[in-house]
CSV table of C-alpha atoms (C1' of nucleotides) in Angstrom, one decimal:
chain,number,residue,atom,x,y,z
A,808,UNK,CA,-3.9,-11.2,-54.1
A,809,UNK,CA,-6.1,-13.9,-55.9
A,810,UNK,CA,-7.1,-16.0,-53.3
A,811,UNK,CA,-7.1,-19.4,-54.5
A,812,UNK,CA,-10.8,-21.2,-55.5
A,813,UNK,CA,-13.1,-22.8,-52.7
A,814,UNK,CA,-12.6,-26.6,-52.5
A,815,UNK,CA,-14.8,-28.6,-54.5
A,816,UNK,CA,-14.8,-32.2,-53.6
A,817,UNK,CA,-14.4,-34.9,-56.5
A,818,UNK,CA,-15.5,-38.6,-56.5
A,819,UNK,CA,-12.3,-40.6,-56.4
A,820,UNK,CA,-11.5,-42.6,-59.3
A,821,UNK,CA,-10.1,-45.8,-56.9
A,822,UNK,CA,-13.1,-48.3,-56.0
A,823,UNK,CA,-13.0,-47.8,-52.6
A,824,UNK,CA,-12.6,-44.1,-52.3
A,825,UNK,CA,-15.6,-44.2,-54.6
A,826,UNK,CA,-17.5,-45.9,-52.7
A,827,UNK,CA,-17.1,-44.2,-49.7
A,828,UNK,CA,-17.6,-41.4,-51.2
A,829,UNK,CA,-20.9,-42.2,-52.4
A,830,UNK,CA,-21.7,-43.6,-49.1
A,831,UNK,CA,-20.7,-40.7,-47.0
A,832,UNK,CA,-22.8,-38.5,-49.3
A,833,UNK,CA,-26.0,-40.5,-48.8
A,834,UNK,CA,-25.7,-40.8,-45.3
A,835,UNK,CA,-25.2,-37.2,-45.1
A,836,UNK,CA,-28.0,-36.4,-46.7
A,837,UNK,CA,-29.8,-38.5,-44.6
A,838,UNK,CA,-28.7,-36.4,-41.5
A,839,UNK,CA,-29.2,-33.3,-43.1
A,840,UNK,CA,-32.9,-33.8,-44.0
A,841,UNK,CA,-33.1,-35.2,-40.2
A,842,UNK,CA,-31.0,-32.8,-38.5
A,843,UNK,CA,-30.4,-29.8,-40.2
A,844,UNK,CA,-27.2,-28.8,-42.1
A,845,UNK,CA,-25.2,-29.0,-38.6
A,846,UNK,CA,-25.7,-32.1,-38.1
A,847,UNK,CA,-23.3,-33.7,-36.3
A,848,UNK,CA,-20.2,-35.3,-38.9
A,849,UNK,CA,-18.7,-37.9,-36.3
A,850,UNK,CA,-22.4,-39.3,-37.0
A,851,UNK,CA,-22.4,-39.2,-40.3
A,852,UNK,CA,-19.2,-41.1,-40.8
A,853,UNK,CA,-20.2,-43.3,-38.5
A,854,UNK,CA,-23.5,-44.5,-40.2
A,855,UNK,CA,-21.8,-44.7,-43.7
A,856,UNK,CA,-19.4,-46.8,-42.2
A,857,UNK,CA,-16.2,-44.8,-42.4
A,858,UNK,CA,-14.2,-43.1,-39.7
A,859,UNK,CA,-13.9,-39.7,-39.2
A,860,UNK,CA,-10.8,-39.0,-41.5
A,861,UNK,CA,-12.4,-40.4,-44.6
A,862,UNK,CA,-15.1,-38.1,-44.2
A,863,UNK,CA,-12.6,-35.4,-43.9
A,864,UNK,CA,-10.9,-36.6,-46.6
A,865,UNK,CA,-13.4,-36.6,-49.1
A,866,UNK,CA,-14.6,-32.8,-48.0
A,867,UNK,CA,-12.5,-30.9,-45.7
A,868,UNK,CA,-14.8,-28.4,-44.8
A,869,UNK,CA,-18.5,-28.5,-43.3
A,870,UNK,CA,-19.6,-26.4,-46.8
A,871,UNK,CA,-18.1,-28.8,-49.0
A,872,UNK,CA,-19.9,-31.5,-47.7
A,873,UNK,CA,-23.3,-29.5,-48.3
A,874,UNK,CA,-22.1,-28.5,-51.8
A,875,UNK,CA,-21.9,-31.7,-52.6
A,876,UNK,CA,-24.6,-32.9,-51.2
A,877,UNK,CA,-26.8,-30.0,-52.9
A,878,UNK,CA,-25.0,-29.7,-56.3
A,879,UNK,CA,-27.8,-32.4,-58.4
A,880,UNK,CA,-30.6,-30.3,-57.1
A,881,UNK,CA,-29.1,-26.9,-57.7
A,882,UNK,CA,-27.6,-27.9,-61.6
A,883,UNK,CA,-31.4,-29.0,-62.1
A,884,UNK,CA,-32.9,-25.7,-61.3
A,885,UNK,CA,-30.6,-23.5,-63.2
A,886,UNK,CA,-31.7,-26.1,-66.1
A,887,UNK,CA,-35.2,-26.0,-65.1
A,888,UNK,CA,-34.5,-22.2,-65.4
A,889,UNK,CA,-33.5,-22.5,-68.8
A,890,UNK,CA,-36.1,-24.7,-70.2
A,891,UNK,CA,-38.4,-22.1,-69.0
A,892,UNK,CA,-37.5,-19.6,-70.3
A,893,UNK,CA,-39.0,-17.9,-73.8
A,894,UNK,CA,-42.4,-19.8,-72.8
A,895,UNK,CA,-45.6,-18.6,-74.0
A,896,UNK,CA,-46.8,-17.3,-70.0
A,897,UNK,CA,-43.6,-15.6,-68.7
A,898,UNK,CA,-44.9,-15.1,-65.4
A,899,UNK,CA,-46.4,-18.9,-65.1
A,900,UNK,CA,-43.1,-19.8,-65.8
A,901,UNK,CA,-41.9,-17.7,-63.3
A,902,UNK,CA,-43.9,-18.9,-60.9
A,903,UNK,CA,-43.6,-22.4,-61.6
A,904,UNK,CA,-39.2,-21.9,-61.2
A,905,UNK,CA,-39.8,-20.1,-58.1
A,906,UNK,CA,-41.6,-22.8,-56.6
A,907,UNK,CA,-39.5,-25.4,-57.1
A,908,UNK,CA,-36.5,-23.1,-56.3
A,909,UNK,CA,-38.5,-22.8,-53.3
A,910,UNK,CA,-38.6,-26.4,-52.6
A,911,UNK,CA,-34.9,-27.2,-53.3
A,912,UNK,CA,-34.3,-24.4,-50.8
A,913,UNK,CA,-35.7,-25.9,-47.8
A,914,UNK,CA,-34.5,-29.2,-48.5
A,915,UNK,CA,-33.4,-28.9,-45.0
A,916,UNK,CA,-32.8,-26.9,-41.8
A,917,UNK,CA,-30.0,-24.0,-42.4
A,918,UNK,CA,-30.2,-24.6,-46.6
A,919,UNK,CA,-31.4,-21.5,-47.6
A,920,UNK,CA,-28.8,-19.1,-45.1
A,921,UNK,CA,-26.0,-21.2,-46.2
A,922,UNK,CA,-27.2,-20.7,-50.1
A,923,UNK,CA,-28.1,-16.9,-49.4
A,924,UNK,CA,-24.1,-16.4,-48.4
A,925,UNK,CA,-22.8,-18.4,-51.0
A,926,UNK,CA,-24.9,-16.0,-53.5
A,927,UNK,CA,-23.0,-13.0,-52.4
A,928,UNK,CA,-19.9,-15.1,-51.0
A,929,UNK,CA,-17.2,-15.8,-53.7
A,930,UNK,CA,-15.1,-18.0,-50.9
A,931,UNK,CA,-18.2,-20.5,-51.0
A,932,UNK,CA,-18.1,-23.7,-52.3
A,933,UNK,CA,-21.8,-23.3,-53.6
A,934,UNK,CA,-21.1,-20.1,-55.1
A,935,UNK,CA,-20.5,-20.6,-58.8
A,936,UNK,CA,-24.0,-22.8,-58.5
A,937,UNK,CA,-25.5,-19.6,-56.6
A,938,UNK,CA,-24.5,-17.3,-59.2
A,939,UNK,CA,-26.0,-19.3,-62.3
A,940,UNK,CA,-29.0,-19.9,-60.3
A,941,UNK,CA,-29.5,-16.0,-59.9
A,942,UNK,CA,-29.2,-15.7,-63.3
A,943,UNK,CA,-31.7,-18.2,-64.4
A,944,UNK,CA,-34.1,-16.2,-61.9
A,945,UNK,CA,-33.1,-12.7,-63.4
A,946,UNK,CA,-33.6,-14.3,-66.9
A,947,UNK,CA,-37.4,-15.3,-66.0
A,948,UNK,CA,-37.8,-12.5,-63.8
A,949,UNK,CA,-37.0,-9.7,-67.2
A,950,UNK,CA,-39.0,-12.0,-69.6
A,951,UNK,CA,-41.9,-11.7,-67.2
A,952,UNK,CA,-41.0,-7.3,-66.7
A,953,UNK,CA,-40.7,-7.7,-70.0
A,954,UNK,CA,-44.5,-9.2,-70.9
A,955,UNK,CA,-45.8,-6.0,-68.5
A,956,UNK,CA,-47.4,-9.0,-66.1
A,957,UNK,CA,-44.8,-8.2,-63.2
A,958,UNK,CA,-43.8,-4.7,-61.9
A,959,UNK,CA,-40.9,-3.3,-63.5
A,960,UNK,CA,-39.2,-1.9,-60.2
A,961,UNK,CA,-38.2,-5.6,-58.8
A,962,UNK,CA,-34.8,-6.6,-59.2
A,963,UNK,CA,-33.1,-10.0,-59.0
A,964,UNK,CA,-31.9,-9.9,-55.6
A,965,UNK,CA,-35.4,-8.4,-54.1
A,966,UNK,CA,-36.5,-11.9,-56.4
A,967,UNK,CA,-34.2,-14.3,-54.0
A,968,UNK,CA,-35.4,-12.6,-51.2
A,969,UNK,CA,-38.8,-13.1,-51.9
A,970,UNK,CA,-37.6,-16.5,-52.4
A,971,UNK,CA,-35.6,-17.2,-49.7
A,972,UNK,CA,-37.8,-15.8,-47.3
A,973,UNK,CA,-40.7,-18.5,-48.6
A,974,UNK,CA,-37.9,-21.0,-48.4
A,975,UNK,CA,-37.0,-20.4,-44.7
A,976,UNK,CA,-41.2,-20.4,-43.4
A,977,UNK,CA,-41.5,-23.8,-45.2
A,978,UNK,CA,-38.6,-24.6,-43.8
A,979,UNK,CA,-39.5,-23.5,-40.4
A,980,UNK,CA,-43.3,-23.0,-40.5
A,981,UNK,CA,-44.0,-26.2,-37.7
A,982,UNK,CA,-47.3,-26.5,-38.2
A,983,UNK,CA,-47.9,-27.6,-42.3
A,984,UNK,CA,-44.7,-26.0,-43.6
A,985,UNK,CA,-45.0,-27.5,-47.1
A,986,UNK,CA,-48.6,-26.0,-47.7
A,987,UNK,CA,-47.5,-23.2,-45.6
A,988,UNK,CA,-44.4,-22.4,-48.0
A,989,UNK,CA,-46.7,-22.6,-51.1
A,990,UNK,CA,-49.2,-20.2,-49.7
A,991,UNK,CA,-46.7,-17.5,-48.4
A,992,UNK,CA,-44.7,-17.6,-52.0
A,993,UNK,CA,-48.3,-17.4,-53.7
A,994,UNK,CA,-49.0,-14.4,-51.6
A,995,UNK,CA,-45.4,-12.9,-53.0
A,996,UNK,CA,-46.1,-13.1,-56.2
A,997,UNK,CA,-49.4,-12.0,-56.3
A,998,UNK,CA,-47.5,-9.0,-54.6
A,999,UNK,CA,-45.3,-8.5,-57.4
A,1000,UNK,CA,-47.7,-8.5,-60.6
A,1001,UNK,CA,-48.5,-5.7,-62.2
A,1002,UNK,CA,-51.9,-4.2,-61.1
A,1003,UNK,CA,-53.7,-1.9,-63.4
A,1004,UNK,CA,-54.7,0.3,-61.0
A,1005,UNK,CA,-52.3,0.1,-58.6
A,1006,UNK,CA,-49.2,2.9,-58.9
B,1129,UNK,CA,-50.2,-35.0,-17.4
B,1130,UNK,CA,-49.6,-31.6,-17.0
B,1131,UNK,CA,-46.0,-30.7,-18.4
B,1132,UNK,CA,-44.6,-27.9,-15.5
B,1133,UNK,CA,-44.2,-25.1,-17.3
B,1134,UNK,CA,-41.1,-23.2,-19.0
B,1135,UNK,CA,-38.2,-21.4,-16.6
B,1136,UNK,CA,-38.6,-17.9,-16.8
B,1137,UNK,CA,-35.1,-15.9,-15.3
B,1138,UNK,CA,-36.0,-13.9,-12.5
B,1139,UNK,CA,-33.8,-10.8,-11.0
B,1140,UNK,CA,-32.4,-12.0,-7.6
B,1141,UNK,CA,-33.2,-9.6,-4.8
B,1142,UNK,CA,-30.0,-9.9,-3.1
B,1143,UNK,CA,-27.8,-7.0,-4.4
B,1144,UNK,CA,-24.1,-9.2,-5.7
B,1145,UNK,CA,-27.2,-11.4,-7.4
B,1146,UNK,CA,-29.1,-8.4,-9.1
B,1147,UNK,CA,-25.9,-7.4,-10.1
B,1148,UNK,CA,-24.4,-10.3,-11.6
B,1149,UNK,CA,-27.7,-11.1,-13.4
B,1150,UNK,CA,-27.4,-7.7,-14.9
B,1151,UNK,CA,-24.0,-7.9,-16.1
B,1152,UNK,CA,-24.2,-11.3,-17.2
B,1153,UNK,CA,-27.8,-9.5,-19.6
B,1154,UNK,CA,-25.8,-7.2,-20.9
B,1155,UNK,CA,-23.0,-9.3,-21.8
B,1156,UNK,CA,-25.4,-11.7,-23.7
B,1157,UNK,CA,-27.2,-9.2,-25.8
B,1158,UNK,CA,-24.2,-7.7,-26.8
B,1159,UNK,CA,-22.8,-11.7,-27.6
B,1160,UNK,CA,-25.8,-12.6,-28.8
B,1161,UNK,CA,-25.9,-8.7,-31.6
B,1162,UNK,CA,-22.5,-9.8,-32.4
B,1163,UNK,CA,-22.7,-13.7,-32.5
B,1164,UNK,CA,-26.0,-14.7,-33.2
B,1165,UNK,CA,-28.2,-16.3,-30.6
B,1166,UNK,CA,-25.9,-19.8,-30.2
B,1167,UNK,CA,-22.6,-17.2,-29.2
B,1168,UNK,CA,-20.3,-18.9,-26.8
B,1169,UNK,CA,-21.8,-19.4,-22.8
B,1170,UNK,CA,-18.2,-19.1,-21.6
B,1171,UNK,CA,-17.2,-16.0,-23.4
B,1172,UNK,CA,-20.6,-14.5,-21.9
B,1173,UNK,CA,-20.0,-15.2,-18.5
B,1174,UNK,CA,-16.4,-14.1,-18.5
B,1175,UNK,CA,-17.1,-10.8,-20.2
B,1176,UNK,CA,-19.7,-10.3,-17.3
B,1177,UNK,CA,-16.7,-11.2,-15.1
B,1178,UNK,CA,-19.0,-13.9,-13.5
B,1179,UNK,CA,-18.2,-17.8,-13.7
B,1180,UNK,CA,-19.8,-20.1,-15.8
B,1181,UNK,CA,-21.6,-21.5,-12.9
B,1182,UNK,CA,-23.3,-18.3,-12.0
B,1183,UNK,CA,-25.0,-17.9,-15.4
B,1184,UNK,CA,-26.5,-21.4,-15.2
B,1185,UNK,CA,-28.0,-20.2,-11.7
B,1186,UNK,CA,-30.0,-17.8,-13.0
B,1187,UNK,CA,-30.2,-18.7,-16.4
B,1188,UNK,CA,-30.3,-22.6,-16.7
B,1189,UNK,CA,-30.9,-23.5,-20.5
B,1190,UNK,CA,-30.2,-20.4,-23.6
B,1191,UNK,CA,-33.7,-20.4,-24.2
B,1192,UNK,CA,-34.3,-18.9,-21.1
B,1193,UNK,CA,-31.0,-16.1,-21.6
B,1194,UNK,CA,-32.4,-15.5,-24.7
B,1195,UNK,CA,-36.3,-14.9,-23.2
B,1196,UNK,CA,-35.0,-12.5,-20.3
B,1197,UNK,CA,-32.6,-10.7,-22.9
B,1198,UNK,CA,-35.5,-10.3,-25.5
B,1199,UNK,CA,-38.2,-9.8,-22.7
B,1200,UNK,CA,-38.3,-6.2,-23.3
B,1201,UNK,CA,-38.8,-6.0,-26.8
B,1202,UNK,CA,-41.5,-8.2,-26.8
B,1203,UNK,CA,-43.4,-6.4,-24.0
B,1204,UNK,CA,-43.3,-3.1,-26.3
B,1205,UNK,CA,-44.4,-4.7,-29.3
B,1206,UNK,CA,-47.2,-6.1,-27.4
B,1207,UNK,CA,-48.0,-2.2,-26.3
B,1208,UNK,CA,-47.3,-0.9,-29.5
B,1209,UNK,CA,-49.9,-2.7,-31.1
B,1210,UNK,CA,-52.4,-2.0,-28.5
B,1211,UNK,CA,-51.9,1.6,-29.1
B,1212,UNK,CA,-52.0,1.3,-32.4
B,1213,UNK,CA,-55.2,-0.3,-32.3
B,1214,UNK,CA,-58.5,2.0,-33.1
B,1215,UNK,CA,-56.4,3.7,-35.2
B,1216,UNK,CA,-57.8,5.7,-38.1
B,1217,UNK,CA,-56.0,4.3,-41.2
B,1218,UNK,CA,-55.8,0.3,-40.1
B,1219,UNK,CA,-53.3,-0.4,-43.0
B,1220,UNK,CA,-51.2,2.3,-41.9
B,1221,UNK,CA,-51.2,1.1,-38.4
B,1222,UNK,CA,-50.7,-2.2,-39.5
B,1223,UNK,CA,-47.5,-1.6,-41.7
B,1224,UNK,CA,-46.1,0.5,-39.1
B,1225,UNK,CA,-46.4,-2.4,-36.4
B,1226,UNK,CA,-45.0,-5.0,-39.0
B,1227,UNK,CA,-42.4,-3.1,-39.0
B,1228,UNK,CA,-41.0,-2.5,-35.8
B,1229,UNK,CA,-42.0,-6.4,-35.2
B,1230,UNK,CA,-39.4,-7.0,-38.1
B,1231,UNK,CA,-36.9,-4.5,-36.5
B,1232,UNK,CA,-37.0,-6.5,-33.2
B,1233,UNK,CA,-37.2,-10.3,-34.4
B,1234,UNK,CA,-34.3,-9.9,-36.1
B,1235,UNK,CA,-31.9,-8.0,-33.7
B,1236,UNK,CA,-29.9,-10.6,-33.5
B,1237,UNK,CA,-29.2,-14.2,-36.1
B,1238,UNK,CA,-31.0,-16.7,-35.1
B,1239,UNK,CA,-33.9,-14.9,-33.1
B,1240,UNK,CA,-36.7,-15.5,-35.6
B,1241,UNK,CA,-35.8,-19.1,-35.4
B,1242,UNK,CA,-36.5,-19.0,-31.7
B,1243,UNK,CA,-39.6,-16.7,-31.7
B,1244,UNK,CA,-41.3,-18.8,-34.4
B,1245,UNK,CA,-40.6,-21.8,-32.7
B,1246,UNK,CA,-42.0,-20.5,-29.6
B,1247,UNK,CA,-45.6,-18.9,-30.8
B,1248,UNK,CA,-46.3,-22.6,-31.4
B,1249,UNK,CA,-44.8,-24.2,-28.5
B,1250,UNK,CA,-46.2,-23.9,-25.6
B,1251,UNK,CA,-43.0,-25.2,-23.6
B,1252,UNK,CA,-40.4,-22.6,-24.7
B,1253,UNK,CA,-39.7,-19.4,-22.3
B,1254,UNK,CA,-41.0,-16.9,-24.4
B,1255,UNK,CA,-44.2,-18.4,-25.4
B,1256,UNK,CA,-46.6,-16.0,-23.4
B,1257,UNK,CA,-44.5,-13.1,-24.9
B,1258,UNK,CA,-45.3,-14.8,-28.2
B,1259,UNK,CA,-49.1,-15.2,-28.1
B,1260,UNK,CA,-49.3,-11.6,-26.7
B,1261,UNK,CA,-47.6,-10.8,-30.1
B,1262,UNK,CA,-49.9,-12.9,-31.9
B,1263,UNK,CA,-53.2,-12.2,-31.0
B,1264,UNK,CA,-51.6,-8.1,-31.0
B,1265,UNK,CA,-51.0,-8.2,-34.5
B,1266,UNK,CA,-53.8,-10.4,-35.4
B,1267,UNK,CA,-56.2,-7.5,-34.2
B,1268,UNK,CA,-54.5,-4.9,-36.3
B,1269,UNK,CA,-54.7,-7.1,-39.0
B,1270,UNK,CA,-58.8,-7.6,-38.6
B,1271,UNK,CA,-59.2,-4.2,-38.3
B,1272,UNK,CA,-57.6,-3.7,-41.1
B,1273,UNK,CA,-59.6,-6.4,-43.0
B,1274,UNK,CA,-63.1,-4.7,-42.1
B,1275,UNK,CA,-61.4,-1.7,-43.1
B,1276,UNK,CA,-61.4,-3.0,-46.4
B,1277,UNK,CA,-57.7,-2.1,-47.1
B,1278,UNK,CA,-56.4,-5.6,-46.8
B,1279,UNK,CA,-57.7,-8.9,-48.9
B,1280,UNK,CA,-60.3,-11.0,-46.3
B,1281,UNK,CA,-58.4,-14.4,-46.8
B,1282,UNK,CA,-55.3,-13.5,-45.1
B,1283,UNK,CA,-54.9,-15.3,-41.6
B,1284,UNK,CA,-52.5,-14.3,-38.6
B,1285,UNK,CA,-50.7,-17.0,-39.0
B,1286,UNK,CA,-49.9,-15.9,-42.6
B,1287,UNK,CA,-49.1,-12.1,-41.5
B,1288,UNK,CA,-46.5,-14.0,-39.2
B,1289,UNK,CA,-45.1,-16.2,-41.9
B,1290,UNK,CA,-44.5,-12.5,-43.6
B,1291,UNK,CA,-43.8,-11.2,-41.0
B,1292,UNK,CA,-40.8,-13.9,-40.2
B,1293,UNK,CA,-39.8,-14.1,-44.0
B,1294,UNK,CA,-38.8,-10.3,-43.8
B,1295,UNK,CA,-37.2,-10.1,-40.2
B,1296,UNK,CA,-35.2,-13.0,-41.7
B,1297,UNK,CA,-34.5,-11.8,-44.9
B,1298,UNK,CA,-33.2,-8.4,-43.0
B,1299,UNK,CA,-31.2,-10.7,-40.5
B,1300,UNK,CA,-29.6,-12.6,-43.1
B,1301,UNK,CA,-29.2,-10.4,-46.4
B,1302,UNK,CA,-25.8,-9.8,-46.3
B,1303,UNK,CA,-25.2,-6.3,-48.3
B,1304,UNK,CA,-27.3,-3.7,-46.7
B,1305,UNK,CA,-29.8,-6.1,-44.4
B,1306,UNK,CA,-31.7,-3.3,-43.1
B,1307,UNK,CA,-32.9,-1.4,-46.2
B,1308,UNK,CA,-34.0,-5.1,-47.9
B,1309,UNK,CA,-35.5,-5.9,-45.0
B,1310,UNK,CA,-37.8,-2.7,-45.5
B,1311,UNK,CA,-38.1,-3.3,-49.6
B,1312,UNK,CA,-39.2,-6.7,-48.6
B,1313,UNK,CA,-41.6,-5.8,-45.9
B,1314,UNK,CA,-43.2,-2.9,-48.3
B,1315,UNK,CA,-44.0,-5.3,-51.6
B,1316,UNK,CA,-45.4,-8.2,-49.1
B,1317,UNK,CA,-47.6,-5.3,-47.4
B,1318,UNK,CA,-48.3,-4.6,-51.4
B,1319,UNK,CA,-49.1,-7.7,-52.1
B,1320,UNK,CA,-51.9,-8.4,-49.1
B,1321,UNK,CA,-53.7,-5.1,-49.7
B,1322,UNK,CA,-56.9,-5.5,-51.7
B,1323,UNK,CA,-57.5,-4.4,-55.4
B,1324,UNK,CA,-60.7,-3.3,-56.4
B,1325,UNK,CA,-59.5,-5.2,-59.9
B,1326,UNK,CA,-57.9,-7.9,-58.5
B,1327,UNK,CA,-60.3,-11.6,-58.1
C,897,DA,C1',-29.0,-17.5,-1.2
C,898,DC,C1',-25.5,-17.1,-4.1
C,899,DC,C1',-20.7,-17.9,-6.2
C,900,DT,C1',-16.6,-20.6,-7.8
C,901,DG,C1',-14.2,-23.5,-10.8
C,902,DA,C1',-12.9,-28.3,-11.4
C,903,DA,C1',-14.7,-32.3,-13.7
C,904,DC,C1',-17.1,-34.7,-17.2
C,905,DA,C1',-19.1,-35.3,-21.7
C,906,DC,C1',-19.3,-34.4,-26.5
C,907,DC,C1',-17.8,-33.2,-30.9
C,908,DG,C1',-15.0,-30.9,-34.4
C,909,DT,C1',-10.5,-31.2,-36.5
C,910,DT,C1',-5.7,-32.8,-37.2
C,911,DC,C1',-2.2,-36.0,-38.2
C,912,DA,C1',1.1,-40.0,-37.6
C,913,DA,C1',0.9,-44.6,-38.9
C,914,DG,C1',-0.8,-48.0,-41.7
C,915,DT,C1',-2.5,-50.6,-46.4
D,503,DA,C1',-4.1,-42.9,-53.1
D,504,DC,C1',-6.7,-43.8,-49.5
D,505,DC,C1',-8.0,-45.4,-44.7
D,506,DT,C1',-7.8,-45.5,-39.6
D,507,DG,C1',-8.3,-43.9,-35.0
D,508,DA,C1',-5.8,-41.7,-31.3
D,509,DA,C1',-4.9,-37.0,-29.8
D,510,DC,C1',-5.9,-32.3,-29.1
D,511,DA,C1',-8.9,-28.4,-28.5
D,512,DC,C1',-13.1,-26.3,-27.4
D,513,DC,C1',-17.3,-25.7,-25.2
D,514,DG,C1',-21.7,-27.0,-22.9
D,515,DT,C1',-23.3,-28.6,-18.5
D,516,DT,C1',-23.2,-30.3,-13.7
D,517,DC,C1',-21.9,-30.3,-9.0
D,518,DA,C1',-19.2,-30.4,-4.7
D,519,DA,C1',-17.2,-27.0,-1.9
D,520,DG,C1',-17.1,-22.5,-0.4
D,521,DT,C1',-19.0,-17.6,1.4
DNA sequence: ACCTGAACACCGTTCAAGT
DNA sequence: ACCTGAACACCGTTCAAGT
């Protein structure tokens, strides 16, 4: 019954598997930034100077090779999360995480889906990462319910949507899609606070 | 100079072409509900019980499957928010509109992608459909402005961008899609309406 | 005017042979 | 333990031959 742990891929311990390791990643990212997260792998082996079994090697599935190649930026926001949290301005806090979650989230084309399964996906390789994210975000989320500056009715997961959704127009917004990402998540959370008058 | 312009699919008038261009519709939007919009070409054409050489006929790249199978839904959305418009309460008519745009950009994955791409390129398929859309909603959201009932510094490309964030979220939120997708669209529509308090 | 399906190209994935 | 590249499978796309 307990299915067995998605596959995490390791850096080798011999020189060269190291090194192609490390070169496969960067190339990868490379082609991910440039061609979204299906780019093509034949490609990336190619330009990091490895055929196609080494890649496969290294990270046997599609979703390895982007948990890999995601799993610095995602350990530095659930840190960012935590050296957030218990500031003086909860909801500047907040705001400051979910922009740079933001960011990180459109690093490239097919990020944010692939993270929004993983969230709710145990089987994913960038699950365990998901999950400690979302609980950063909760954690900043309740400090800032807490300080009566956001609405007490949003939950955690209405919180990644908010963010995902910002993620995917800067992602996709042709035109400006940085500026574009930064005004749509501003417009969010100026949704979210707590208004006075407002029911 | 001038770039020709996009392939729109026509209905043959010849009766074994009508019908195999309807089968072959049919067979797509159900592949395309089940699949997402990159399902399998084949599989379509051999659940229409055509060959794959009849689909290209009439329907030489996806974008152009996609436009025809989506064609409808984007003419009522266009008449939708004409009807709507001169409505008495502008923000109602507004969020009502919003929402059956959400409903229909994201009946199947990957349709959002395509429509956002097209509203700013004027060589996809369903680019007229698009700015129809665009310049429909953008009216309901003026009116809606002079109303009062919605902050002045919101453009229609920034009703859009919400408007894309939510049909995504919906597409792509794994437990209970739908229902977030409505949460999502209802605190972004709370979070453009203007507060007497609010700067 | 429309249909068929073989042919070609491309890419993901596996695996036997090698160091 | 790691690497290579041929082999297979699958699917998108084109096109010559047919009605």
């Amino acid at each position: 019954m307990a299915d067995n742990p998605p596959y995490i891929a390791q850096r080798p311990k011999r020189a060269d598997g190291a090194r192609n390791y490390d070169a496969i990643l960067a190339s990868a990212r490379k082609a991910f930034e440039a061609e979204g997260s299906d780019a093509s792998l034949e490609d990336i082996a190619a330009r990091a100077g490895v055929a196609i079994g080494t890649l496969y090697r290294h990270f046997p599935t599609r979703a390895a090779l982007v948990e890999a190649a995601t799993r610095d930026g995602l350990a530095d926001l659930v840190a960012r999360a935590e050296s957030l949290a218990g500031d003086d301005d909860p909801l500047e806090a907040l705001a400051t995480w979910m922009s740079s979650a933001v960011r990180h989230f459109s690093t490239f084309r097919g990020l944010v889906g692939i993270l929004t399964r993983s969230m709710y996906d145990e089987g994913t390789p960038s699950h365990a990462a998901c999950a400690a994210m979302h609980s950063g975000g909760a954690d900043l989320l309740s400090a800032a319910q807490r300080s009566g500056q956001v609405r007490a009715d949003v939950t955690p997961d209405e919180l990644f949507d908010l963010l995902s959704g910002a993620a995917w127009v800067r992602e996709n917004a042709l035109p400006g899609g940085g500026e574009r990402g930064e005004r749509y998540l501003r417009l969010v959370l100026e949704g979210i606070v707590a208004h006075p008058r407002a029911r």
